[in-house]
Coordinates of C-alpha atoms and ligand atoms in Angstrom, one line a residue:
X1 CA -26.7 -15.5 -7.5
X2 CA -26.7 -19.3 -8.2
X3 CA -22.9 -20.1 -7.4
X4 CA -21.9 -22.4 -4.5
X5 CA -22.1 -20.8 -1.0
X6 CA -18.8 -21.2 0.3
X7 CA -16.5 -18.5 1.6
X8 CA -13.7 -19.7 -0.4
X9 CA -15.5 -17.4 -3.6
X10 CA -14.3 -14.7 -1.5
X11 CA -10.3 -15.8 -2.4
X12 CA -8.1 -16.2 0.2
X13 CA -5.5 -13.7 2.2
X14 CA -2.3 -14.8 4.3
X15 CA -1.6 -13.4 7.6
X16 CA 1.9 -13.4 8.8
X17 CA 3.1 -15.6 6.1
X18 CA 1.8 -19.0 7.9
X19 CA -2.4 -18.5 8.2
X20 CA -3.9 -18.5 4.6
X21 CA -7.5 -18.1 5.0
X22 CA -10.9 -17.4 3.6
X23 CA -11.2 -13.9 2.6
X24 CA -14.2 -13.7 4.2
X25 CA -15.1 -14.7 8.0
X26 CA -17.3 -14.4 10.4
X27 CA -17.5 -12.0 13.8
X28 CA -18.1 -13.8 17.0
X29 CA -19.7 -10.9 18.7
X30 CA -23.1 -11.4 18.0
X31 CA -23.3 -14.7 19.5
X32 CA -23.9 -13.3 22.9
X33 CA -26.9 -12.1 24.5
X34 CA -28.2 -8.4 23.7
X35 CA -25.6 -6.2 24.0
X36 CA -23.1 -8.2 23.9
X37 CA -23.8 -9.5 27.2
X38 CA -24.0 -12.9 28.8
X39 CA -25.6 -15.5 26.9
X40 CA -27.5 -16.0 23.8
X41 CA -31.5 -16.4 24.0
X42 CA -31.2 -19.9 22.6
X43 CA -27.2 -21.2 23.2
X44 CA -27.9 -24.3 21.1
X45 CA -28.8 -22.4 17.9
X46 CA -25.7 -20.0 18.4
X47 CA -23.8 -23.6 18.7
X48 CA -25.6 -24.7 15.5
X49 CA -24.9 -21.3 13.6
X50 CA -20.7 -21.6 14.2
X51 CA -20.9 -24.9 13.0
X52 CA -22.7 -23.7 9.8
X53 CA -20.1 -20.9 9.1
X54 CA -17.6 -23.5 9.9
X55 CA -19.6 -26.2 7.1
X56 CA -19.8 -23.1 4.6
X57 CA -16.3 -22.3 4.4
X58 CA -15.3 -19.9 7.2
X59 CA -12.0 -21.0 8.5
X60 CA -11.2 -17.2 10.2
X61 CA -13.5 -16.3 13.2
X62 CA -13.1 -13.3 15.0
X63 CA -13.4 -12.8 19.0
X64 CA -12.7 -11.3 21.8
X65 CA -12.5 -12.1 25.3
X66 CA -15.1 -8.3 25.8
X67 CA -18.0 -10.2 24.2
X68 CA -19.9 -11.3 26.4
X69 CA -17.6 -10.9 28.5
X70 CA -15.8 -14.7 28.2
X71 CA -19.4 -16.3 26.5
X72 CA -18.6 -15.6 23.1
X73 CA -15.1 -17.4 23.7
X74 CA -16.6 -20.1 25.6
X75 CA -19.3 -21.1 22.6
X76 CA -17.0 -21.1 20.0
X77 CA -14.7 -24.1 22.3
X78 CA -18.0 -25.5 23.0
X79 CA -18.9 -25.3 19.5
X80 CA -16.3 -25.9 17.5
X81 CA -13.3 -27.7 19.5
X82 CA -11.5 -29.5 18.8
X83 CA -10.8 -27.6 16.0
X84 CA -10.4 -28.1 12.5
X85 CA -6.8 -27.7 11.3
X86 CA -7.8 -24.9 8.6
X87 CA -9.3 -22.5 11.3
X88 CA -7.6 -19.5 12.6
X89 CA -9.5 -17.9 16.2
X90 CA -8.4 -14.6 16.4
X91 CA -9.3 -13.1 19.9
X92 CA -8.4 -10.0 21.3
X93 CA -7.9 -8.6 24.7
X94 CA -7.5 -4.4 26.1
X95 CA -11.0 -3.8 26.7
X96 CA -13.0 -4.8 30.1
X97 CA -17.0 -5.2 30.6
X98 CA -18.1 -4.2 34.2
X99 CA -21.6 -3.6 33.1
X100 CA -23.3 -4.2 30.3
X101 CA -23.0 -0.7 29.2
X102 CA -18.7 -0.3 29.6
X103 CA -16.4 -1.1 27.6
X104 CA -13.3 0.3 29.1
X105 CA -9.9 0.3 28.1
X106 CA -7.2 -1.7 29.7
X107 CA -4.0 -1.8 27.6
X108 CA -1.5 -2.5 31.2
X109 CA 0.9 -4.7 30.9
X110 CA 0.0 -6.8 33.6
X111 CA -4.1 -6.9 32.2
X112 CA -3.3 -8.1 29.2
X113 CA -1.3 -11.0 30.7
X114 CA -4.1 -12.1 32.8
X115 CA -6.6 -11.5 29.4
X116 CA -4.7 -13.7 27.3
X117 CA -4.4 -16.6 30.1
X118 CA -7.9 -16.7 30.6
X119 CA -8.5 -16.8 26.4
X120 CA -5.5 -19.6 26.0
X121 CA -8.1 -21.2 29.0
X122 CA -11.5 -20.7 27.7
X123 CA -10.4 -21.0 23.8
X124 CA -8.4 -24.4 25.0
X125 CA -5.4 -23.3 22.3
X126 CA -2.0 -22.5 22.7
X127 CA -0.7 -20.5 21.2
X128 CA -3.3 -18.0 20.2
X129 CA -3.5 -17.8 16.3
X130 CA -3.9 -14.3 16.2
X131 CA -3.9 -12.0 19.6
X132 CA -5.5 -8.4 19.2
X133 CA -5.0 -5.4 21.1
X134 CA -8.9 -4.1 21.3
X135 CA -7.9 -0.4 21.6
X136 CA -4.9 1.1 22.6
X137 CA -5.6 2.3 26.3
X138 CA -5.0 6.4 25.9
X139 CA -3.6 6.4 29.7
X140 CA -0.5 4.6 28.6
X141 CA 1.9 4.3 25.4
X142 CA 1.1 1.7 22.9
X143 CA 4.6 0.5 23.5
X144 CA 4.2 -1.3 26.7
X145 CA 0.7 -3.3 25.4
X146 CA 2.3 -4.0 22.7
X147 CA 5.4 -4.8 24.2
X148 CA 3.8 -7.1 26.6
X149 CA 2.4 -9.0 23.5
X150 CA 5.7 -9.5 22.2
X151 CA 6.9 -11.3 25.4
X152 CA 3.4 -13.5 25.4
X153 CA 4.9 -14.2 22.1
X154 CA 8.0 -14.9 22.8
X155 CA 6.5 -17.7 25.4
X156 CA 5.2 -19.0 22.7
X157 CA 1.2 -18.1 23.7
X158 CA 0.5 -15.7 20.8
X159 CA 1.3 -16.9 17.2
X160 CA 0.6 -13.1 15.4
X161 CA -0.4 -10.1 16.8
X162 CA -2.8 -7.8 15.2
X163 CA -4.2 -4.4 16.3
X164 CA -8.0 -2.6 16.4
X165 CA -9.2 0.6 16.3
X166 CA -5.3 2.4 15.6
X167 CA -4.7 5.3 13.8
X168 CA -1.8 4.9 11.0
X169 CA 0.8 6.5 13.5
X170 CA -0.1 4.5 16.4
X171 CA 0.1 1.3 13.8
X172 CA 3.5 2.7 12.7
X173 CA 4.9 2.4 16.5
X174 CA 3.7 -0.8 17.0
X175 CA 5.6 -2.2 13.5
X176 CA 8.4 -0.9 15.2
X177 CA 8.4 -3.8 18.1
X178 CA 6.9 -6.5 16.5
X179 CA 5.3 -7.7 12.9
X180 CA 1.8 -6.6 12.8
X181 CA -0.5 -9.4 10.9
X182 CA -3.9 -7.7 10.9
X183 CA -5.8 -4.6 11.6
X184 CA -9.2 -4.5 12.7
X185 CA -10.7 -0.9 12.6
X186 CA -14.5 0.2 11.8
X187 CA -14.7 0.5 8.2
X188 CA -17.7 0.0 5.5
X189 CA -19.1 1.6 2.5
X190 CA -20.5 4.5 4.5
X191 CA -17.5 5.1 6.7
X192 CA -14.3 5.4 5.1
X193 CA -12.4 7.4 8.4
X194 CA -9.9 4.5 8.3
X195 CA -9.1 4.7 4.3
X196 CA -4.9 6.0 5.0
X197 CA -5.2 3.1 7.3
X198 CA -6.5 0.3 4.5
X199 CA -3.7 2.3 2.8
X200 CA -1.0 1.5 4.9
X201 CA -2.1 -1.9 5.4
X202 CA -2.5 -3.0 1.9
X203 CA 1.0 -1.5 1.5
X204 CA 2.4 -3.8 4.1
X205 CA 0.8 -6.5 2.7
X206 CA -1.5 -6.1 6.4
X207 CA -5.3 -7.7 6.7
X208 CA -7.6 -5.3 7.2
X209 CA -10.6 -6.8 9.4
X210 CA -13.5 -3.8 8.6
X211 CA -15.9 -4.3 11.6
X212 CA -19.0 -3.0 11.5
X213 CA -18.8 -4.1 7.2
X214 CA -22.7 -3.8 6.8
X215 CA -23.4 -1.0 8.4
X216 CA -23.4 0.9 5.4
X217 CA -26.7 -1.0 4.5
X218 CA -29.1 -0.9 7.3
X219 CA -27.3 2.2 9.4
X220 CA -26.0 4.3 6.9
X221 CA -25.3 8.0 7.9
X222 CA -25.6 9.5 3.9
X223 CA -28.9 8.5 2.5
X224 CA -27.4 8.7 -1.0
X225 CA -25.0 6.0 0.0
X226 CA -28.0 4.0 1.0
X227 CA -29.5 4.7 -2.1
X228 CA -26.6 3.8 -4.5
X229 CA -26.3 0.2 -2.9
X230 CA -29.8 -0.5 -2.8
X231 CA -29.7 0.5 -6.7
X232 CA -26.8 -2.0 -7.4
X233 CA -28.7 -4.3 -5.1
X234 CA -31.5 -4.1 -7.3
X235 CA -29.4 -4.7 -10.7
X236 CA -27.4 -7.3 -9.5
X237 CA -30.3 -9.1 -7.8
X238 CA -29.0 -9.2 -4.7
X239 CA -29.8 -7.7 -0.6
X240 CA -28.2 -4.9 0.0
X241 CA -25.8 -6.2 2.9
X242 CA -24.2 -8.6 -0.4
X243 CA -23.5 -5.6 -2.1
X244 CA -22.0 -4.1 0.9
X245 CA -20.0 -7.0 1.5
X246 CA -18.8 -7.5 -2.2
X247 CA -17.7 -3.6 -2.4
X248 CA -15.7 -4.3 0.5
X249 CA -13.9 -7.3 -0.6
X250 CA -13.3 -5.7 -4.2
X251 CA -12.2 -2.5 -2.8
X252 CA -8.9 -3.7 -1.5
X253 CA -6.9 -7.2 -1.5
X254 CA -6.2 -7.3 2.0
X255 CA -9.8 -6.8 2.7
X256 CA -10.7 -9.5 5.3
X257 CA -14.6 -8.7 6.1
X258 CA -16.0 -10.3 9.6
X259 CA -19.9 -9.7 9.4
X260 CA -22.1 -11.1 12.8
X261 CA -25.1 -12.3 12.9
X262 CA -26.9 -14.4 15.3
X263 CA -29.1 -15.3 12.2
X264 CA -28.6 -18.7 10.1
X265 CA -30.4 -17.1 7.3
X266 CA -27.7 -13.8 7.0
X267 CA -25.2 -15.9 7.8
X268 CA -25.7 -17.6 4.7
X269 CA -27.1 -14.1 2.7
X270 CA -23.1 -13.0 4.2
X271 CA -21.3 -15.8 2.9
X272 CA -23.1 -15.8 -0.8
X273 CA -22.1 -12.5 -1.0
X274 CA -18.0 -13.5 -1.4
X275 CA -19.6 -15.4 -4.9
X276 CA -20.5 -11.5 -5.8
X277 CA -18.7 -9.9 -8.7
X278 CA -19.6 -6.7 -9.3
X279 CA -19.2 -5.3 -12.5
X280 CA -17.6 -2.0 -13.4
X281 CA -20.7 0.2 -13.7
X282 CA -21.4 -1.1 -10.2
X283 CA -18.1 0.1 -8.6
X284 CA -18.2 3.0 -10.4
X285 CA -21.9 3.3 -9.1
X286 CA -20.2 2.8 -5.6
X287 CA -17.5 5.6 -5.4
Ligands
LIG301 N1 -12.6 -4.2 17.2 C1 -13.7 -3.6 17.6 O1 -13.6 -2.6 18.3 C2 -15.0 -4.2 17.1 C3 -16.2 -3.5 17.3 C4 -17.4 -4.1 16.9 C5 -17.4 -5.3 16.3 N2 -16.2 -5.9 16.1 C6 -16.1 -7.2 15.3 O2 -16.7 -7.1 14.1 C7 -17.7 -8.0 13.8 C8 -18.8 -7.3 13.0 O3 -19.2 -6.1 13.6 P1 -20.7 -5.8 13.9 O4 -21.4 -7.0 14.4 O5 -20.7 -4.6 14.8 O6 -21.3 -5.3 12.5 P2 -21.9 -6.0 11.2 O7 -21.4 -7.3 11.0 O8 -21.8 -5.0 10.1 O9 -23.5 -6.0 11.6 C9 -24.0 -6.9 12.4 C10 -25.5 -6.5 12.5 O10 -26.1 -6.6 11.2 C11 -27.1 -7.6 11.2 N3 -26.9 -8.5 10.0 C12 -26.0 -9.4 9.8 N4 -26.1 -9.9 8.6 C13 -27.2 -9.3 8.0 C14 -27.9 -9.4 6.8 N5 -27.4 -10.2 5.8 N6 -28.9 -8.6 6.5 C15 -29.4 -7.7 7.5 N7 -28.8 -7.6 8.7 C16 -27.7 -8.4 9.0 C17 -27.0 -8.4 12.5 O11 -28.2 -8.8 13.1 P3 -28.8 -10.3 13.0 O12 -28.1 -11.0 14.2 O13 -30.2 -10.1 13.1 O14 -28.4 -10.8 11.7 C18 -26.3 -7.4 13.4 O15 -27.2 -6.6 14.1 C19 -18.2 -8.3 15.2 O16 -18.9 -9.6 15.3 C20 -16.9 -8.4 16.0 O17 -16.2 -9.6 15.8 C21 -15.0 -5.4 16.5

Protein backbone atom coordinates (compact mmCIF):
# COMPACT_ATOMS: atom_id res chain seq x y z
CA UNK A 1 0.00 0.00 0.00
CA UNK A 2 1.75 3.20 -1.14
CA UNK A 3 -1.17 5.89 -0.47
CA UNK A 4 -0.73 8.65 2.10
CA UNK A 5 -1.22 7.58 5.83
CA UNK A 6 -3.88 9.61 6.96
CA UNK A 7 -7.20 8.58 8.53
CA UNK A 8 -9.16 10.71 6.37
CA UNK A 9 -8.75 7.54 3.45
CA UNK A 10 -10.99 5.98 5.81
CA UNK A 11 -14.10 8.76 4.67
CA UNK A 12 -15.69 10.45 7.26
CA UNK A 13 -19.09 9.76 9.45
CA UNK A 14 -21.32 12.48 11.35
CA UNK A 15 -22.45 11.98 14.75
CA UNK A 16 -25.46 13.81 15.84
CA UNK A 17 -25.57 16.03 12.92
CA UNK A 18 -22.66 18.50 14.31
CA UNK A 19 -19.28 16.10 14.82
CA UNK A 20 -18.07 14.95 11.29
CA UNK A 21 -15.16 12.91 11.81
CA UNK A 22 -12.47 10.51 10.48
CA UNK A 23 -14.02 7.22 9.87
CA UNK A 24 -11.41 5.72 11.56
CA UNK A 25 -10.03 6.61 15.28
CA UNK A 26 -8.16 5.58 17.76
CA UNK A 27 -8.97 3.71 21.34
CA UNK A 28 -7.44 5.32 24.35
CA UNK A 29 -7.44 2.25 26.42
CA UNK A 30 -4.28 0.95 25.69
CA UNK A 31 -2.39 3.88 26.85
CA UNK A 32 -2.44 2.77 30.40
CA UNK A 33 -0.30 0.38 32.16
CA UNK A 34 -0.99 -3.55 31.80
CA UNK A 35 -4.38 -4.17 32.35
CA UNK A 36 -5.52 -1.21 31.90
CA UNK A 37 -4.18 -0.09 35.12
CA UNK A 38 -2.31 2.92 36.33
CA UNK A 39 0.26 4.24 34.15
CA UNK A 40 2.03 3.37 31.03
CA UNK A 41 5.71 1.83 31.35
CA UNK A 42 7.07 4.86 29.55
CA UNK A 43 4.29 8.01 29.85
CA UNK A 44 6.33 10.16 27.53
CA UNK A 45 6.06 7.70 24.56
CA UNK A 46 2.22 7.21 25.26
CA UNK A 47 2.30 11.24 25.08
CA UNK A 48 4.27 11.04 21.86
CA UNK A 49 2.02 8.18 20.29
CA UNK A 50 -1.51 10.50 20.80
CA UNK A 51 0.17 13.22 19.19
CA UNK A 52 1.08 10.88 16.18
CA UNK A 53 -2.58 9.69 15.78
CA UNK A 54 -3.47 13.20 16.24
CA UNK A 55 -0.54 14.34 13.17
CA UNK A 56 -1.93 11.24 11.10
CA UNK A 57 -5.44 12.22 10.85
CA UNK A 58 -7.29 10.95 13.94
CA UNK A 59 -9.62 13.60 15.04
CA UNK A 60 -12.16 10.88 17.05
CA UNK A 61 -10.44 9.34 20.19
CA UNK A 62 -12.14 7.15 22.31
CA UNK A 63 -12.04 6.93 26.35
CA UNK A 64 -13.28 6.30 29.36
CA UNK A 65 -12.93 7.49 32.68
CA UNK A 66 -12.47 2.91 33.71
CA UNK A 67 -9.07 3.00 31.97
CA UNK A 68 -6.79 3.27 33.99
CA UNK A 69 -8.91 4.25 36.07
CA UNK A 70 -8.68 8.45 35.34
CA UNK A 71 -4.75 7.92 33.59
CA UNK A 72 -5.96 7.32 30.22
CA UNK A 73 -8.14 10.64 30.61
CA UNK A 74 -5.41 12.46 32.19
CA UNK A 75 -2.71 11.72 29.14
CA UNK A 76 -4.85 12.55 26.53
CA UNK A 77 -5.27 16.50 28.38
CA UNK A 78 -1.71 16.14 29.01
CA UNK A 79 -1.10 15.17 25.59
CA UNK A 80 -3.21 16.78 23.50
CA UNK A 81 -4.87 20.00 25.23
CA UNK A 82 -5.55 22.36 24.33
CA UNK A 83 -7.21 20.71 21.73
CA UNK A 84 -7.51 21.00 18.13
CA UNK A 85 -10.86 22.24 16.91
CA UNK A 86 -11.47 19.07 14.60
CA UNK A 87 -11.14 16.54 17.56
CA UNK A 88 -14.05 14.84 19.17
CA UNK A 89 -13.08 12.99 23.00
CA UNK A 90 -15.58 10.61 23.45
CA UNK A 91 -15.43 9.26 27.18
CA UNK A 92 -17.61 7.19 28.84
CA UNK A 93 -18.62 6.58 32.37
CA UNK A 94 -20.95 3.32 34.20
CA UNK A 95 -18.20 1.17 34.99
CA UNK A 96 -15.80 1.42 38.27
CA UNK A 97 -12.15 -0.12 38.83
CA UNK A 98 -11.52 -1.16 42.52
CA UNK A 99 -8.78 -3.52 41.59
CA UNK A 100 -7.12 -4.13 38.77
CA UNK A 101 -9.13 -7.15 38.01
CA UNK A 102 -13.05 -5.36 38.39
CA UNK A 103 -14.73 -3.78 36.30
CA UNK A 104 -18.05 -3.31 37.89
CA UNK A 105 -21.12 -1.74 36.80
CA UNK A 106 -22.39 1.42 38.15
CA UNK A 107 -25.21 2.86 35.91
CA UNK A 108 -26.97 5.15 39.44
CA UNK A 109 -27.97 8.16 38.84
CA UNK A 110 -26.10 9.82 41.30
CA UNK A 111 -22.52 7.71 39.95
CA UNK A 112 -22.73 8.81 36.83
CA UNK A 113 -23.02 12.51 37.94
CA UNK A 114 -19.95 12.30 39.95
CA UNK A 115 -18.20 10.25 36.76
CA UNK A 116 -18.88 12.87 34.34
CA UNK A 117 -17.60 15.81 36.76
CA UNK A 118 -14.48 14.22 37.34
CA UNK A 119 -14.11 13.58 33.20
CA UNK A 120 -15.35 17.42 32.42
CA UNK A 121 -12.23 17.92 35.29
CA UNK A 122 -9.57 15.65 34.07
CA UNK A 123 -10.43 16.05 30.21
CA UNK A 124 -10.58 20.12 30.96
CA UNK A 125 -13.82 20.28 28.33
CA UNK A 126 -17.15 21.32 28.77
CA UNK A 127 -19.29 20.05 27.49
CA UNK A 128 -18.25 16.52 26.80
CA UNK A 129 -18.38 15.81 22.97
CA UNK A 130 -19.69 12.52 23.27
CA UNK A 131 -20.68 10.90 26.86
CA UNK A 132 -21.02 7.00 26.90
CA UNK A 133 -22.90 4.81 29.14
CA UNK A 134 -20.10 1.80 29.56
CA UNK A 135 -22.70 -0.84 30.22
CA UNK A 136 -26.03 -0.55 31.31
CA UNK A 137 -25.86 -1.59 35.17
CA UNK A 138 -28.41 -4.89 35.23
CA UNK A 139 -29.44 -3.80 38.99
CA UNK A 140 -31.38 -0.80 37.62
CA UNK A 141 -33.37 0.23 34.31
CA UNK A 142 -31.58 1.84 31.60
CA UNK A 143 -34.00 4.64 31.96
CA UNK A 144 -32.69 6.28 34.90
CA UNK A 145 -28.70 6.24 33.48
CA UNK A 146 -29.84 7.36 30.71
CA UNK A 147 -32.12 9.64 32.08
CA UNK A 148 -29.55 11.22 34.18
CA UNK A 149 -27.49 11.83 30.92
CA UNK A 150 -30.19 13.72 29.58
CA UNK A 151 -30.25 16.19 32.47
CA UNK A 152 -26.13 16.43 32.35
CA UNK A 153 -27.23 17.36 28.92
CA UNK A 154 -29.55 19.60 29.44
CA UNK A 155 -26.82 21.51 31.81
CA UNK A 156 -25.10 21.76 28.98
CA UNK A 157 -21.98 19.13 30.13
CA UNK A 158 -22.69 16.36 27.58
CA UNK A 159 -22.96 17.52 23.88
CA UNK A 160 -24.21 13.63 22.46
CA UNK A 161 -24.82 10.67 24.25
CA UNK A 162 -23.86 7.33 22.93
CA UNK A 163 -24.23 3.86 24.42
CA UNK A 164 -21.77 0.44 24.77
CA UNK A 165 -22.24 -2.88 25.10
CA UNK A 166 -26.55 -2.63 24.52
CA UNK A 167 -28.53 -5.05 23.05
CA UNK A 168 -31.01 -3.68 20.13
CA UNK A 169 -33.94 -3.53 22.75
CA UNK A 170 -32.11 -1.85 25.48
CA UNK A 171 -30.79 0.71 22.50
CA UNK A 172 -34.54 1.06 21.47
CA UNK A 173 -35.48 2.42 25.21
CA UNK A 174 -32.79 4.64 25.37
CA UNK A 175 -33.92 6.40 21.75
CA UNK A 176 -36.94 6.80 23.52
CA UNK A 177 -35.46 9.59 26.05
CA UNK A 178 -32.88 11.05 24.17
CA UNK A 179 -31.06 10.96 20.51
CA UNK A 180 -28.52 8.34 20.62
CA UNK A 181 -25.20 9.39 18.46
CA UNK A 182 -23.12 6.29 18.72
CA UNK A 183 -22.89 2.73 19.81
CA UNK A 184 -19.92 1.15 20.98
CA UNK A 185 -20.35 -2.76 21.32
CA UNK A 186 -17.56 -5.64 20.72
CA UNK A 187 -17.70 -6.39 17.16
CA UNK A 188 -14.92 -7.64 14.48
CA UNK A 189 -14.62 -10.05 11.70
CA UNK A 190 -14.71 -13.01 14.03
CA UNK A 191 -17.52 -11.87 16.25
CA UNK A 192 -20.51 -10.75 14.64
CA UNK A 193 -23.03 -11.25 18.06
CA UNK A 194 -23.84 -7.54 17.57
CA UNK A 195 -24.76 -7.69 13.64
CA UNK A 196 -29.01 -6.73 14.38
CA UNK A 197 -27.31 -4.10 16.38
CA UNK A 198 -24.91 -2.62 13.33
CA UNK A 199 -28.37 -3.17 11.75
CA UNK A 200 -30.33 -0.95 13.73
CA UNK A 201 -27.66 1.58 13.80
CA UNK A 202 -26.89 1.91 10.27
CA UNK A 203 -30.73 2.23 9.93
CA UNK A 204 -30.72 5.25 12.22
CA UNK A 205 -28.04 6.65 10.63
CA UNK A 206 -26.13 5.64 14.37
CA UNK A 207 -21.95 5.17 14.60
CA UNK A 208 -21.10 2.03 15.37
CA UNK A 209 -17.68 2.05 17.49
CA UNK A 210 -16.65 -2.03 17.09
CA UNK A 211 -14.21 -2.42 19.99
CA UNK A 212 -12.09 -5.08 20.16
CA UNK A 213 -11.92 -4.48 15.68
CA UNK A 214 -8.68 -6.65 15.48
CA UNK A 215 -9.39 -9.24 17.37
CA UNK A 216 -10.37 -11.24 14.61
CA UNK A 217 -6.65 -11.30 13.55
CA UNK A 218 -4.50 -12.27 16.43
CA UNK A 219 -7.44 -13.80 18.80
CA UNK A 220 -9.75 -15.25 16.53
CA UNK A 221 -12.08 -18.09 17.90
CA UNK A 222 -12.69 -19.96 14.10
CA UNK A 223 -9.35 -20.78 12.63
CA UNK A 224 -10.92 -20.64 9.21
CA UNK A 225 -11.67 -17.04 9.83
CA UNK A 226 -8.03 -16.66 10.67
CA UNK A 227 -7.16 -18.36 7.64
CA UNK A 228 -9.39 -16.33 5.13
CA UNK A 229 -7.80 -12.90 6.32
CA UNK A 230 -4.41 -13.98 6.40
CA UNK A 231 -5.14 -15.24 2.68
CA UNK A 232 -6.50 -11.73 1.66
CA UNK A 233 -3.61 -10.46 3.64
CA UNK A 234 -1.33 -12.19 1.57
CA UNK A 235 -3.05 -10.97 -1.88
CA UNK A 236 -3.44 -7.69 -1.02
CA UNK A 237 0.01 -7.35 0.52
CA UNK A 238 -0.99 -6.23 3.57
CA UNK A 239 -0.88 -7.53 7.79
CA UNK A 240 -3.62 -9.12 8.65
CA UNK A 241 -4.96 -6.51 11.37
CA UNK A 242 -5.30 -4.02 7.76
CA UNK A 243 -7.48 -6.46 6.40
CA UNK A 244 -9.40 -6.69 9.58
CA UNK A 245 -9.70 -3.14 9.81
CA UNK A 246 -10.63 -2.56 6.02
CA UNK A 247 -13.43 -5.40 6.21
CA UNK A 248 -14.82 -3.52 9.00
CA UNK A 249 -14.93 -0.15 7.50
CA UNK A 250 -16.37 -1.62 4.10
CA UNK A 251 -18.83 -3.78 5.82
CA UNK A 252 -21.05 -0.92 6.92
CA UNK A 253 -21.16 3.11 6.51
CA UNK A 254 -21.53 3.89 9.96
CA UNK A 255 -18.69 1.72 10.76
CA UNK A 256 -16.45 3.96 13.07
CA UNK A 257 -13.46 1.42 14.07
CA UNK A 258 -11.25 2.53 17.40
CA UNK A 259 -8.15 0.06 17.33
CA UNK A 260 -5.47 0.59 20.58
CA UNK A 261 -2.29 0.17 20.58
CA UNK A 262 0.45 1.36 22.84
CA UNK A 263 2.66 0.82 19.71
CA UNK A 264 3.78 3.72 17.16
CA UNK A 265 4.56 1.17 14.57
CA UNK A 266 0.54 -0.43 14.64
CA UNK A 267 -0.59 2.77 15.19
CA UNK A 268 0.56 3.68 11.86
CA UNK A 269 0.03 -0.28 10.33
CA UNK A 270 -3.96 0.85 11.83
CA UNK A 271 -4.29 3.98 10.16
CA UNK A 272 -2.80 2.78 6.54
CA UNK A 273 -5.30 0.37 6.71
CA UNK A 274 -8.40 3.14 6.15
CA UNK A 275 -6.22 3.66 2.49
CA UNK A 276 -7.29 -0.29 1.98
CA UNK A 277 -9.76 -1.11 -0.69
CA UNK A 278 -10.61 -4.38 -0.91
CA UNK A 279 -11.75 -5.75 -3.94
CA UNK A 280 -14.77 -7.88 -4.51
CA UNK A 281 -13.07 -11.33 -4.55
CA UNK A 282 -11.73 -10.20 -1.15
CA UNK A 283 -15.14 -9.52 0.48
CA UNK A 284 -16.52 -12.29 -0.99
CA UNK A 285 -13.41 -14.09 0.38
CA UNK A 286 -14.52 -12.54 3.82
CA UNK A 287 -18.19 -13.63 4.25
N1 LIG B 1 -16.97 -0.28 25.49
C1 LIG B 1 -16.27 -1.29 25.97
O1 LIG B 1 -16.75 -2.07 26.80
C2 LIG B 1 -14.87 -1.48 25.49
C3 LIG B 1 -14.15 -2.65 25.82
C4 LIG B 1 -12.84 -2.78 25.34
C5 LIG B 1 -12.29 -1.78 24.56
N2 LIG B 1 -13.01 -0.65 24.27
C6 LIG B 1 -12.46 0.43 23.42
O2 LIG B 1 -12.11 -0.14 22.18
C7 LIG B 1 -10.75 0.12 21.88
C8 LIG B 1 -10.17 -1.05 21.11
O3 LIG B 1 -10.38 -2.26 21.82
P1 LIG B 1 -9.21 -3.25 22.23
O4 LIG B 1 -8.00 -2.48 22.59
O5 LIG B 1 -9.77 -4.20 23.22
O6 LIG B 1 -9.02 -4.10 20.92
P2 LIG B 1 -8.15 -3.95 19.58
O7 LIG B 1 -7.96 -2.52 19.24
O8 LIG B 1 -8.82 -4.83 18.60
O9 LIG B 1 -6.79 -4.65 19.95
C9 LIG B 1 -5.80 -4.03 20.69
C10 LIG B 1 -4.69 -5.07 20.86
O10 LIG B 1 -4.15 -5.38 19.59
C11 LIG B 1 -2.78 -5.01 19.52
N3 LIG B 1 -2.58 -4.33 18.24
C12 LIG B 1 -2.97 -3.09 17.87
N4 LIG B 1 -2.64 -2.84 16.59
C13 LIG B 1 -2.03 -3.96 16.14
C14 LIG B 1 -1.46 -4.33 14.89
N5 LIG B 1 -1.47 -3.50 13.85
N6 LIG B 1 -0.91 -5.56 14.78
C15 LIG B 1 -0.91 -6.42 15.81
N7 LIG B 1 -1.44 -6.14 17.03
C16 LIG B 1 -2.00 -4.91 17.19
C17 LIG B 1 -2.51 -4.12 20.71
O11 LIG B 1 -1.24 -4.35 21.25
P3 LIG B 1 -0.02 -3.32 21.02
O12 LIG B 1 -0.17 -2.26 22.08
O13 LIG B 1 1.18 -4.18 21.21
O14 LIG B 1 -0.14 -2.78 19.64
C18 LIG B 1 -3.58 -4.57 21.70
O15 LIG B 1 -3.11 -5.68 22.46
C19 LIG B 1 -10.11 0.36 23.24
O16 LIG B 1 -8.92 1.14 23.16
C20 LIG B 1 -11.20 1.10 23.96
O17 LIG B 1 -11.19 2.48 23.60
C21 LIG B 1 -14.28 -0.51 24.71
Amino acid sequence: MNSPLNAAAAGQVTLGGDLRVNRLGFGAMRITGPGVWGDPPDVSAAVRLLRRAVHLGVNFIDTADAYGPQVSEDLLARALYPYPPELVIATKGGLVRPAREAWNRDGRPEHLRAACEGSLKRLRVEPIDVYQLHAPDPTIPIEESIGELVRLRAEGKIRHIGVSNVTVEQLERCEQLAPIVSVQNRYNFDDRQSEDVLEHCAAHGIAFLPWAPLASGRHATRPERRRALARVAERRQASVAQVALAWLLQHAAVMLPIPGTASQTHLEENIAAASLQLAGEDLSALR
